[in-house]
PDB file of C-alpha atoms and ligand atoms in Angstrom:
ATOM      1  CA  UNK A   1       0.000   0.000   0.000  1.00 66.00           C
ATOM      2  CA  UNK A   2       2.615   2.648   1.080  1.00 68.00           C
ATOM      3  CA  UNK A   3       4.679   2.037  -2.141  1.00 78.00           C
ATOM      4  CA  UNK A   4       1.659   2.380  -4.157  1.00 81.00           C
ATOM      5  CA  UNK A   5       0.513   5.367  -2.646  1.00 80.00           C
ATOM      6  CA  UNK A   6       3.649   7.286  -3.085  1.00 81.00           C
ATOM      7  CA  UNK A   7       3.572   6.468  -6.416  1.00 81.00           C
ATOM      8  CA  UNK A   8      -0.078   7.906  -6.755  1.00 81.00           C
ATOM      9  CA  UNK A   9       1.019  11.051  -5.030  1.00 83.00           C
ATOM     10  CA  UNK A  10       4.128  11.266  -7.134  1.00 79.00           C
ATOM     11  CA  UNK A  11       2.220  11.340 -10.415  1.00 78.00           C
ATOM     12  CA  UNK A  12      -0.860  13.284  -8.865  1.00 81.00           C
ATOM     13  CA  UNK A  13      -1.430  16.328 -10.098  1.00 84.00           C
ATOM     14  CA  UNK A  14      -3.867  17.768  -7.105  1.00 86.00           C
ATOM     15  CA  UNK A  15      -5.069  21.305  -9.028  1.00 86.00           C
ATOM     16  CA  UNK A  16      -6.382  18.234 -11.791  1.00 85.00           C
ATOM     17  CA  UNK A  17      -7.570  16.037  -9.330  1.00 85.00           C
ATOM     18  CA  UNK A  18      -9.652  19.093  -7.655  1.00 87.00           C
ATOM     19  CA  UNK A  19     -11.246  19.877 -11.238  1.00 84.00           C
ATOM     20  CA  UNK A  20     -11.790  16.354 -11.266  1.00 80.00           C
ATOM     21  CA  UNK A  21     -13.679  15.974  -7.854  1.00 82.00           C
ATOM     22  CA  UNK A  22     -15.072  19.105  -8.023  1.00 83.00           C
ATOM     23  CA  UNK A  23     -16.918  21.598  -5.328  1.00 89.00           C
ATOM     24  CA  UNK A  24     -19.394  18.601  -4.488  1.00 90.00           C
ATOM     25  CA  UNK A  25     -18.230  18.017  -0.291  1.00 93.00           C
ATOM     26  CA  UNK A  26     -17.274  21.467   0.132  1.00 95.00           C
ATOM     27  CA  UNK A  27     -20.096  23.024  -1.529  1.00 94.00           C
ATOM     28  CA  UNK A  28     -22.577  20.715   1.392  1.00 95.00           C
ATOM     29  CA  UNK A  29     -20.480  21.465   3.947  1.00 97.00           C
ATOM     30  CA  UNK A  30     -20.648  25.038   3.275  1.00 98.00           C
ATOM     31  CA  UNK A  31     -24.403  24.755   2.919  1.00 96.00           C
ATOM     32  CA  UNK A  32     -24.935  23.277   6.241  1.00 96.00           C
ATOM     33  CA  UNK A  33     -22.961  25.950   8.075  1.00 97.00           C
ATOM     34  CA  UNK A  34     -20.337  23.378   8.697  1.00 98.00           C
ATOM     35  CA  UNK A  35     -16.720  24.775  10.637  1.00 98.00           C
ATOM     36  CA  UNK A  36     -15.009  21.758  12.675  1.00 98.00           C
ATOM     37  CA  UNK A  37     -14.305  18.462  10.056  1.00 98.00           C
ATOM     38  CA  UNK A  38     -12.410  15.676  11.289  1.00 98.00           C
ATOM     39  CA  UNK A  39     -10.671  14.330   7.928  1.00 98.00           C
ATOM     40  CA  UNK A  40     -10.560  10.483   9.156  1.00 98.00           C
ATOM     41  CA  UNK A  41      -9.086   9.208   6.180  1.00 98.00           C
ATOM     42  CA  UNK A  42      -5.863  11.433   5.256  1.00 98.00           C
ATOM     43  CA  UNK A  43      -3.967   9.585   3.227  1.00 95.00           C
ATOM     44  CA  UNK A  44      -1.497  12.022   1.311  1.00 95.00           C
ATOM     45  CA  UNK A  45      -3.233  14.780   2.361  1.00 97.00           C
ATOM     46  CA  UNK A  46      -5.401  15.758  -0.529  1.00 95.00           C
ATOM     47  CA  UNK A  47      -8.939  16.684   1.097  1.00 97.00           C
ATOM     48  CA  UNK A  48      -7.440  18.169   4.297  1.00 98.00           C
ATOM     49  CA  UNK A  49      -5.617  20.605   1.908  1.00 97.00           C
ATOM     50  CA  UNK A  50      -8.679  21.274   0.037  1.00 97.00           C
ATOM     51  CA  UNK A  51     -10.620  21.880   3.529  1.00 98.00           C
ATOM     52  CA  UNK A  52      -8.025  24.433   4.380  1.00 98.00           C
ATOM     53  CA  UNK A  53      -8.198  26.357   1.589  1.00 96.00           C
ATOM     54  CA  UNK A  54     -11.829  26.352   2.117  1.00 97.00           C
ATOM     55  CA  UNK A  55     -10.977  27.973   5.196  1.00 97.00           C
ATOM     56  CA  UNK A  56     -12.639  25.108   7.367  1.00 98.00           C
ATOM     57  CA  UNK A  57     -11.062  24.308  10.920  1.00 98.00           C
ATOM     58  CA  UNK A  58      -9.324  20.777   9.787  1.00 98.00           C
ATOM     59  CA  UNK A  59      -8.329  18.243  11.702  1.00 98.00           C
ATOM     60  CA  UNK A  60      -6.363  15.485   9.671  1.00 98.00           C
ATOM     61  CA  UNK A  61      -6.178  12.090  11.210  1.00 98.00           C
ATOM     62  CA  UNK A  62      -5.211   8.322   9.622  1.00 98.00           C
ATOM     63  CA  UNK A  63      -3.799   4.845  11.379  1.00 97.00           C
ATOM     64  CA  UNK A  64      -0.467   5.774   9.412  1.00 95.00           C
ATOM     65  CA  UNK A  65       2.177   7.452  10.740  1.00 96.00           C
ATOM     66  CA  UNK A  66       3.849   7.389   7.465  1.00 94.00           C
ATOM     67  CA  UNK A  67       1.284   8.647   5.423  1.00 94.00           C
ATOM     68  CA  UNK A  68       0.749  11.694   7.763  1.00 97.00           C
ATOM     69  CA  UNK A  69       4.283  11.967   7.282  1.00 96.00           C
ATOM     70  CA  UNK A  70       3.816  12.944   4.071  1.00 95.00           C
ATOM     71  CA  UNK A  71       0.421  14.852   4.292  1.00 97.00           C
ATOM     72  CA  UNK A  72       1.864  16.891   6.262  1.00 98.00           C
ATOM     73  CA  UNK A  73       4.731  17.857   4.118  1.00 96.00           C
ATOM     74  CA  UNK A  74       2.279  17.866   0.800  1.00 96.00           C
ATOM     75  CA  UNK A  75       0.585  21.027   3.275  1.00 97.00           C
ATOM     76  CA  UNK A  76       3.794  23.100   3.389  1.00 97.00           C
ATOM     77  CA  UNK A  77       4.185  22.610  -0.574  1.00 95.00           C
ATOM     78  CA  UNK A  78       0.717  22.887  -1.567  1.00 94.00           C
ATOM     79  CA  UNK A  79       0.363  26.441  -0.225  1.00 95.00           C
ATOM     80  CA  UNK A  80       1.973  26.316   3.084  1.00 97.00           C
ATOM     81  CA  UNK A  81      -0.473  25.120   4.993  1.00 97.00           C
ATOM     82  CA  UNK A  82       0.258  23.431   8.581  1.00 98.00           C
ATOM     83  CA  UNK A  83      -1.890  20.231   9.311  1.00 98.00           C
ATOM     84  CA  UNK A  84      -3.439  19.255  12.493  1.00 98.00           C
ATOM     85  CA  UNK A  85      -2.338  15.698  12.194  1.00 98.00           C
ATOM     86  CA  UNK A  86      -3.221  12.376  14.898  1.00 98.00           C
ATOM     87  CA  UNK A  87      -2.615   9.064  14.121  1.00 98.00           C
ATOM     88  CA  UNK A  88      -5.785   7.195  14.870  1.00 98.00           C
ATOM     89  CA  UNK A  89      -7.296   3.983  13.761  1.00 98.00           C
ATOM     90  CA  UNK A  90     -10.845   4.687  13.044  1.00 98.00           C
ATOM     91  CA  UNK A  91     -12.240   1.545  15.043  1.00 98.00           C
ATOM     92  CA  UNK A  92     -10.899   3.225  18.239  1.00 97.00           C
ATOM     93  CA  UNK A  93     -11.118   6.945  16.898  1.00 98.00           C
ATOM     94  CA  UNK A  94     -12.492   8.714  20.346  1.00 97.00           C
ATOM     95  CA  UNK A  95     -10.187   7.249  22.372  1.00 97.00           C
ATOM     96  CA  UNK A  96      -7.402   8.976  20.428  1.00 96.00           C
ATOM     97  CA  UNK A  97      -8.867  12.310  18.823  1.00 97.00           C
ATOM     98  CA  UNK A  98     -10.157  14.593  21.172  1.00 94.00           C
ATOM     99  CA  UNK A  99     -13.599  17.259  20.568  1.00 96.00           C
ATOM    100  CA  UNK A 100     -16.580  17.078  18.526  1.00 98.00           C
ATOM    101  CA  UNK A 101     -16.691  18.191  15.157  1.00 98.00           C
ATOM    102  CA  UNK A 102     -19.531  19.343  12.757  1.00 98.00           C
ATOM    103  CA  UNK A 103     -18.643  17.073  10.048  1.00 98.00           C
ATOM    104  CA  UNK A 104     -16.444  13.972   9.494  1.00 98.00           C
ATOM    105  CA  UNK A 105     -15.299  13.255   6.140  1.00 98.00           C
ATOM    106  CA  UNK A 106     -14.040   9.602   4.830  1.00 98.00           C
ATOM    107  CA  UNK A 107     -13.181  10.293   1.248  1.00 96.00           C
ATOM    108  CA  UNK A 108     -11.126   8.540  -1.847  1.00 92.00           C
ATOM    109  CA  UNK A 109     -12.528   5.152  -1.248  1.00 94.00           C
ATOM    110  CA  UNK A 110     -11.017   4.507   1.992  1.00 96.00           C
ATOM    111  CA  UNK A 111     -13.714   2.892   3.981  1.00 98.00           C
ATOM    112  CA  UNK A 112     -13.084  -0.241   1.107  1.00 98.00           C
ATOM    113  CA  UNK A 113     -10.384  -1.057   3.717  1.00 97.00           C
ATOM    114  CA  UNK A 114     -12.005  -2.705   6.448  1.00 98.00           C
ATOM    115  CA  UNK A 115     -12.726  -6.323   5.517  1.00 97.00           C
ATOM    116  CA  UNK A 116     -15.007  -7.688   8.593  1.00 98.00           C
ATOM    117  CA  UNK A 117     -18.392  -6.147   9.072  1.00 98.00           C
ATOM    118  CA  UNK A 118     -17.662  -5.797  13.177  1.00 98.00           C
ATOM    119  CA  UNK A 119     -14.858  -2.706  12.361  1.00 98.00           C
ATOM    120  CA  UNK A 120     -17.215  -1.384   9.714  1.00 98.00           C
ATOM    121  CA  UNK A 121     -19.780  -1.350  12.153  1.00 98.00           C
ATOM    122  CA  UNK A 122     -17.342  -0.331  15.097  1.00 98.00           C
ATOM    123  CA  UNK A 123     -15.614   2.592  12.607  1.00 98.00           C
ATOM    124  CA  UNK A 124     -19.039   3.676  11.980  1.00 98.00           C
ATOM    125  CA  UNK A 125     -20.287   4.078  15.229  1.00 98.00           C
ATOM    126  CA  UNK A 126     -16.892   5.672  16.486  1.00 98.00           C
ATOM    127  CA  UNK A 127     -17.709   8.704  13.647  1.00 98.00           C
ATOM    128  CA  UNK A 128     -21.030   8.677  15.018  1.00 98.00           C
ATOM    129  CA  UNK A 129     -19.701   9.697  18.644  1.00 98.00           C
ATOM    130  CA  UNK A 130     -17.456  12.289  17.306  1.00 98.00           C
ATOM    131  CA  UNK A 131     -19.789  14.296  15.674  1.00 98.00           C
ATOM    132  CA  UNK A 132     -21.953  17.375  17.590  1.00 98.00           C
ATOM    133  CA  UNK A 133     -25.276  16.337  17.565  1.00 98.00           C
ATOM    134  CA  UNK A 134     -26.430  17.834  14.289  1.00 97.00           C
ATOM    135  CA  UNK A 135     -23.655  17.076  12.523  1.00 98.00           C
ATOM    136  CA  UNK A 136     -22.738  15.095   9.316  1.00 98.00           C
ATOM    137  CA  UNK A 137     -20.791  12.140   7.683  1.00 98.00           C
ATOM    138  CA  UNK A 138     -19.320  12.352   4.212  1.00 98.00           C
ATOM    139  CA  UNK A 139     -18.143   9.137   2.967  1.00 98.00           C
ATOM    140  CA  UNK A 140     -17.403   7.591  -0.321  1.00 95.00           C
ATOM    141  CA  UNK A 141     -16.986   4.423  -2.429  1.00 94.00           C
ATOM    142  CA  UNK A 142     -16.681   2.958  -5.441  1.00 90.00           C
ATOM    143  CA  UNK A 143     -19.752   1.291  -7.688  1.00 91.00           C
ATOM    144  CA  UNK A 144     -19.296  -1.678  -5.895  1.00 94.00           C
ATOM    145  CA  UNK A 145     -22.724  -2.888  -7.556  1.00 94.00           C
ATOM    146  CA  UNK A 146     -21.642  -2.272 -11.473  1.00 90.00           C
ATOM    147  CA  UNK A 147     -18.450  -4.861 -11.133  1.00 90.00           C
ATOM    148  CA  UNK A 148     -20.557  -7.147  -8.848  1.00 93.00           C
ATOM    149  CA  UNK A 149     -23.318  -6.926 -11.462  1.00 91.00           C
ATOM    150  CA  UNK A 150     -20.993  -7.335 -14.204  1.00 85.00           C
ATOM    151  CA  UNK A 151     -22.023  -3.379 -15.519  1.00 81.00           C
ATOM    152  CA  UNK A 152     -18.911  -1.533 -14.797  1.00 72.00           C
ATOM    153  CA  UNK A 153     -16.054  -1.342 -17.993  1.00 69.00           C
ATOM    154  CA  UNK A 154     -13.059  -2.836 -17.816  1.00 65.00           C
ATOM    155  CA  UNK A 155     -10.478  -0.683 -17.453  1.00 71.00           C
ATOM    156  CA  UNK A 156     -10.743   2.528 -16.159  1.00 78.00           C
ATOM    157  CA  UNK A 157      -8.034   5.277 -16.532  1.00 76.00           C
ATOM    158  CA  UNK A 158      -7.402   8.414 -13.827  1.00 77.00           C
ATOM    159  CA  UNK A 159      -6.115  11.499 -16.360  1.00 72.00           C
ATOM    160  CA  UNK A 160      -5.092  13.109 -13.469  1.00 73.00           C
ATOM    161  CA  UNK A 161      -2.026  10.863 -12.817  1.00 74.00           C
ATOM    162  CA  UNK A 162       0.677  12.886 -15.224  1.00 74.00           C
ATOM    163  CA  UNK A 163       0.486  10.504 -18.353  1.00 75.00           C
ATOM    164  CA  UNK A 164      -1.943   8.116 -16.967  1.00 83.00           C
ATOM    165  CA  UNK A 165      -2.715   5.340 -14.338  1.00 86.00           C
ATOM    166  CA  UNK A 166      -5.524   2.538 -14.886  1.00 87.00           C
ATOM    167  CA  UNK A 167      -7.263   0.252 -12.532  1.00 86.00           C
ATOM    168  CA  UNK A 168      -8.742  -3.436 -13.674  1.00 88.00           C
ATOM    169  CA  UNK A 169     -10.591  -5.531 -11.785  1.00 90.00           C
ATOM    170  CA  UNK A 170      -8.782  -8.384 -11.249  1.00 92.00           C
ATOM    171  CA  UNK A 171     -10.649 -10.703  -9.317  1.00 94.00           C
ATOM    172  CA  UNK A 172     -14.230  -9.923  -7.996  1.00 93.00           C
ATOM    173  CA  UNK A 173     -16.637 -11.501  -5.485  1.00 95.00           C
ATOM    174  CA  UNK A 174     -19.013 -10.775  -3.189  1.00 96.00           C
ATOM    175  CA  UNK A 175     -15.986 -10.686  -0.294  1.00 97.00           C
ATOM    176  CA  UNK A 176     -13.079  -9.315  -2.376  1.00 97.00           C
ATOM    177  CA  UNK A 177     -12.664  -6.874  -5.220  1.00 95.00           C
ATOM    178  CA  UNK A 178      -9.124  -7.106  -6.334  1.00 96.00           C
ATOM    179  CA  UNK A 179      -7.519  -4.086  -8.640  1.00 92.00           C
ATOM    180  CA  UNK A 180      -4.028  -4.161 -10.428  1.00 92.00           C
ATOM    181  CA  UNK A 181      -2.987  -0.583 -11.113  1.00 90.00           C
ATOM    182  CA  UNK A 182      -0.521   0.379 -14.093  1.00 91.00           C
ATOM    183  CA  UNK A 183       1.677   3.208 -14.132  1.00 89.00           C
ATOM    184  CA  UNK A 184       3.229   5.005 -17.518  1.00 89.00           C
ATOM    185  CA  UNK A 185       6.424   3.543 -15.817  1.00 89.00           C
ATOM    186  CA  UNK A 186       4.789  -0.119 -16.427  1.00 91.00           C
ATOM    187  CA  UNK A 187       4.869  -1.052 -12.580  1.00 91.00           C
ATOM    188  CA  UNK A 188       1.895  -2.808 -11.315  1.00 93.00           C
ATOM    189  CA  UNK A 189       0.400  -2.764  -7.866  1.00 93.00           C
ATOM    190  CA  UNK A 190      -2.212  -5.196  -6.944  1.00 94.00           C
ATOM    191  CA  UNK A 191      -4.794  -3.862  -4.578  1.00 93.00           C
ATOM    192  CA  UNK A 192      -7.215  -5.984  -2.083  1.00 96.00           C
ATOM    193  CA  UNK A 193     -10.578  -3.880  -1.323  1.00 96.00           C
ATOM    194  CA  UNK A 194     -14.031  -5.141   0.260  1.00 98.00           C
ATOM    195  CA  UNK A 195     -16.906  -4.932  -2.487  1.00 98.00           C
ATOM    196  CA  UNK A 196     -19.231  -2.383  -0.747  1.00 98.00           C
ATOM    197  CA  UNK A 197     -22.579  -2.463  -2.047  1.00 98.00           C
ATOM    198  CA  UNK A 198     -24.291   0.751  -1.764  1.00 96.00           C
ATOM    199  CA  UNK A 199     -26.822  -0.258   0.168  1.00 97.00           C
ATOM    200  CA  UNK A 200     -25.557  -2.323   2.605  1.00 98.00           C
ATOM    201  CA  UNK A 201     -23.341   1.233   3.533  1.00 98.00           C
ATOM    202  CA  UNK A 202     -26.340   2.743   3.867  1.00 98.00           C
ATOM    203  CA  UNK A 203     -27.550   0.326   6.023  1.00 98.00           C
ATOM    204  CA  UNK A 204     -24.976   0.495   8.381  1.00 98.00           C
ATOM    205  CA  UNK A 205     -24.972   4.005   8.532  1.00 98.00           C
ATOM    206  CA  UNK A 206     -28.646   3.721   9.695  1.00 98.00           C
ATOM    207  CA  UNK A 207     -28.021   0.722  11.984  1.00 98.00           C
ATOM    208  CA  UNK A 208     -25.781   2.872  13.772  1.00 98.00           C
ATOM    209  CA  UNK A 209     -28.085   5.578  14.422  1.00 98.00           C
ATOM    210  CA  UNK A 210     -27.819   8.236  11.761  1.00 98.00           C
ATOM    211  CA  UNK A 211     -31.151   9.228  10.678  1.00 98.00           C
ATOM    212  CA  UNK A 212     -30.934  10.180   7.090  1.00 98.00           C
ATOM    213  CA  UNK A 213     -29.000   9.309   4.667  1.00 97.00           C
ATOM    214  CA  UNK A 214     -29.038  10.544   0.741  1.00 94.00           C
ATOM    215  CA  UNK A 215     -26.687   9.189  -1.545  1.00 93.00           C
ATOM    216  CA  UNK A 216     -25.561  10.796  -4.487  1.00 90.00           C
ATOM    217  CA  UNK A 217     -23.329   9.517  -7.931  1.00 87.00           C
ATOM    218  CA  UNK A 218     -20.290  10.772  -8.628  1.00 73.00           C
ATOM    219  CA  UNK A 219     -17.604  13.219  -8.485  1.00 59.00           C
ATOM    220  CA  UNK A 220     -17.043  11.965 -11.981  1.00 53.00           C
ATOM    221  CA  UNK A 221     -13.260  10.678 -11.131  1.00 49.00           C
ATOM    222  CA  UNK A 222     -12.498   8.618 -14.485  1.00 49.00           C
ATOM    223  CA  UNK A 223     -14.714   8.143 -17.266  1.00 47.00           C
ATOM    224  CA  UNK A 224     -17.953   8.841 -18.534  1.00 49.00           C
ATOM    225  CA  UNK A 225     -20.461   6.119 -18.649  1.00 54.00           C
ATOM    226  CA  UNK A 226     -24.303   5.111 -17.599  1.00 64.00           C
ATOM    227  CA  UNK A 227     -23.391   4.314 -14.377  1.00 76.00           C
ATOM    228  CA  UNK A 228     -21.877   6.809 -11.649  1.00 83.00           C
ATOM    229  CA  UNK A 229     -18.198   5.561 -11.228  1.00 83.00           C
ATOM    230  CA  UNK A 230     -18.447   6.618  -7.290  1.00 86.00           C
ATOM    231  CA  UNK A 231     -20.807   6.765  -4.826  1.00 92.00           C
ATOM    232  CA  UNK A 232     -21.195   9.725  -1.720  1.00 93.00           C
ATOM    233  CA  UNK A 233     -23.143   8.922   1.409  1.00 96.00           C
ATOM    234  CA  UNK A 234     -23.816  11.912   2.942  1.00 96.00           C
ATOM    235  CA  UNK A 235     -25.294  11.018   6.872  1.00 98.00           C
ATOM    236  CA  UNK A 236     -26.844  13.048   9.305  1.00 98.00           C
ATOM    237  CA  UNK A 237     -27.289  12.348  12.632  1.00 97.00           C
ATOM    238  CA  UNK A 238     -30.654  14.623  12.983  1.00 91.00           C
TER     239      UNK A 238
HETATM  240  N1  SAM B   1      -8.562  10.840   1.335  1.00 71.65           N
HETATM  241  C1  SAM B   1      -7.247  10.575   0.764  1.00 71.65           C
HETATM  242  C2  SAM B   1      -7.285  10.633  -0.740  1.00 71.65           C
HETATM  243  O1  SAM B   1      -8.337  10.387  -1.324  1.00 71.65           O
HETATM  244  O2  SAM B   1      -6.243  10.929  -1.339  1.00 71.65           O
HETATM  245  C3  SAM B   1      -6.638   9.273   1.225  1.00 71.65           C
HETATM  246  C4  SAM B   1      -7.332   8.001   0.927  1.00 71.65           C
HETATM  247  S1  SAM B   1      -6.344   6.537   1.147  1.00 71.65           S
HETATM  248  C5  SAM B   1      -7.025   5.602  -0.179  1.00 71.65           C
HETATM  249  C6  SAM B   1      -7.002   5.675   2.518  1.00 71.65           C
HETATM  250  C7  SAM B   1      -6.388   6.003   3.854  1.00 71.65           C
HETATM  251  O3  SAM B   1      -7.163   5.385   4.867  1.00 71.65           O
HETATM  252  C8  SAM B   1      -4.967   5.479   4.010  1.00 71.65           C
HETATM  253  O4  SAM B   1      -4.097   6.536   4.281  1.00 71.65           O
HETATM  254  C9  SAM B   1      -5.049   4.491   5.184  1.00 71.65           C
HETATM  255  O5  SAM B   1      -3.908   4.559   6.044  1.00 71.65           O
HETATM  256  C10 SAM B   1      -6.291   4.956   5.890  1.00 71.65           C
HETATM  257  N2  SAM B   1      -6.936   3.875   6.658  1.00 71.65           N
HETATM  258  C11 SAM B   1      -7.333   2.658   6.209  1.00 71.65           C
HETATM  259  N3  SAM B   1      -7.881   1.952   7.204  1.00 71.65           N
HETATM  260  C12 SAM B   1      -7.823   2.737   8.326  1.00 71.65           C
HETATM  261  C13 SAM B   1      -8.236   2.568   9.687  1.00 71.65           C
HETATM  262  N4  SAM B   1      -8.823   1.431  10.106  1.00 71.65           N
HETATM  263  N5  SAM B   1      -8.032   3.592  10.543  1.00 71.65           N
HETATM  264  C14 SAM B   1      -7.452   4.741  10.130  1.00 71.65           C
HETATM  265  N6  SAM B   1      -7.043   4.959   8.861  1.00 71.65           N
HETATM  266  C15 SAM B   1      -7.217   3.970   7.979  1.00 71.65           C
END
């Protein structure tokens, strides 16, 4: 994972990625008066930049030390920002970040990661807790349901990667979606990911008390097709 990742971030370009993604997250945070986000899933960095730019109060958490390693640093050279960074794992999340927040986001198809249905349920709840009591979950996925359904193309290709980087599904069942990414530099990177069906997230999301949940398609990351490439739960607790 780590040596795929910095090969991502190497060949990211983030001002294409942002055209890519889009206002979509920021534009409902804004609308719901939102101030205080916990970015659970920080990875490289990329959202909790965006959320400072915004001007939001971020707070940039992930289990990996390493990768907030390099957040961090991504902050100073994408416009000098200085992150709030805690290593946390989300299944024990308020025993290691401190406060509420208004919103907690889980973005770039992290929450694929957990492969029982006890930490999905656990990670879940944990968000749940951290949040003020009117506040809201942004999370997204992949259309899970296309490659399980056999409707999703073959190989899809991120333009934003310099040159270009694709992803094929390698492997997919109802328990494992397997990926192999390829890089202009022809290395491969085979990735493991749990098959989230949209509406077993939602589900869950309920389950663990958040009242409404809408789900939209999209941030139209790769291609163009009939169906959305990505979905967004957005969850509110009131
Ligand atoms: N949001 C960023 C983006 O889109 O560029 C990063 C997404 S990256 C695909 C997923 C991140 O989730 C990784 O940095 C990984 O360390 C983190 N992660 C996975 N499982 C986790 C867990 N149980 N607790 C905390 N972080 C976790």
């Amino acid at each position: 994972m780590t040596g795929f990742v910095e090969k991502w971030d190497e060949l990211i370009d983030w001002k294409k990625r942002s055209a890519s993604e889009g206002r979509f997250f920021i534009d409902q945070l804004k609308a719901r008066g939102v101030r205080k986000v916990l970015d659970v899933a920080t990875g490289t960095g990329f959202h909790s930049v965006r959320l400072l730019e915004e001007g939001f109060e971020t707070v940039s958490a992930d289990g990996s030390a390493e990768m907030l390693a390099k957040a961090f640093s991504n902050g100073q050279t994408y416009g000098g920002h200085i992150l709030r960074i805690v290593q946390a794992d989300w299944r024990f999340l308020n025993r290691d970040v401190h406060g509420t927040y208004d919103a907690i986001i889980c973005l770039g198809n992290s929450f694929t990661h957990l492969f029982s249905e006890r930490d999905r349920r656990k990670a879940l709840a944990e968000f749940y807790a951290m949040l003020k009591h009117d506040g809201v979950l942004i999370l997204d996925q992949r259309n899970y349901d296309a490659l399980l359904d056999g409707k999703y193309g073959n190989k899809h290709t991120y333009y934003y990667c310099g040159e270009e980087v694709s992803a094929e599904p390698e492997h997919v069942d109802e328990g494992l979606a397997r990926f192999v990414y390829r890089f202009p530099d022809e290395s491969e990177y085979h990735l493991n990911m749990f098959p989230l069906r949209k509406n077993y997230v939602r589900r869950l999301m309920r389950e663990v008390g958040f009242q409404r949940v809408d789900t939209y398609g999209d941030f139209q990351e790769t291609y163009q097709a009939d169906e959305p490439d990505f979905f967004i739960h957005i969850a509110e607790k009131e």
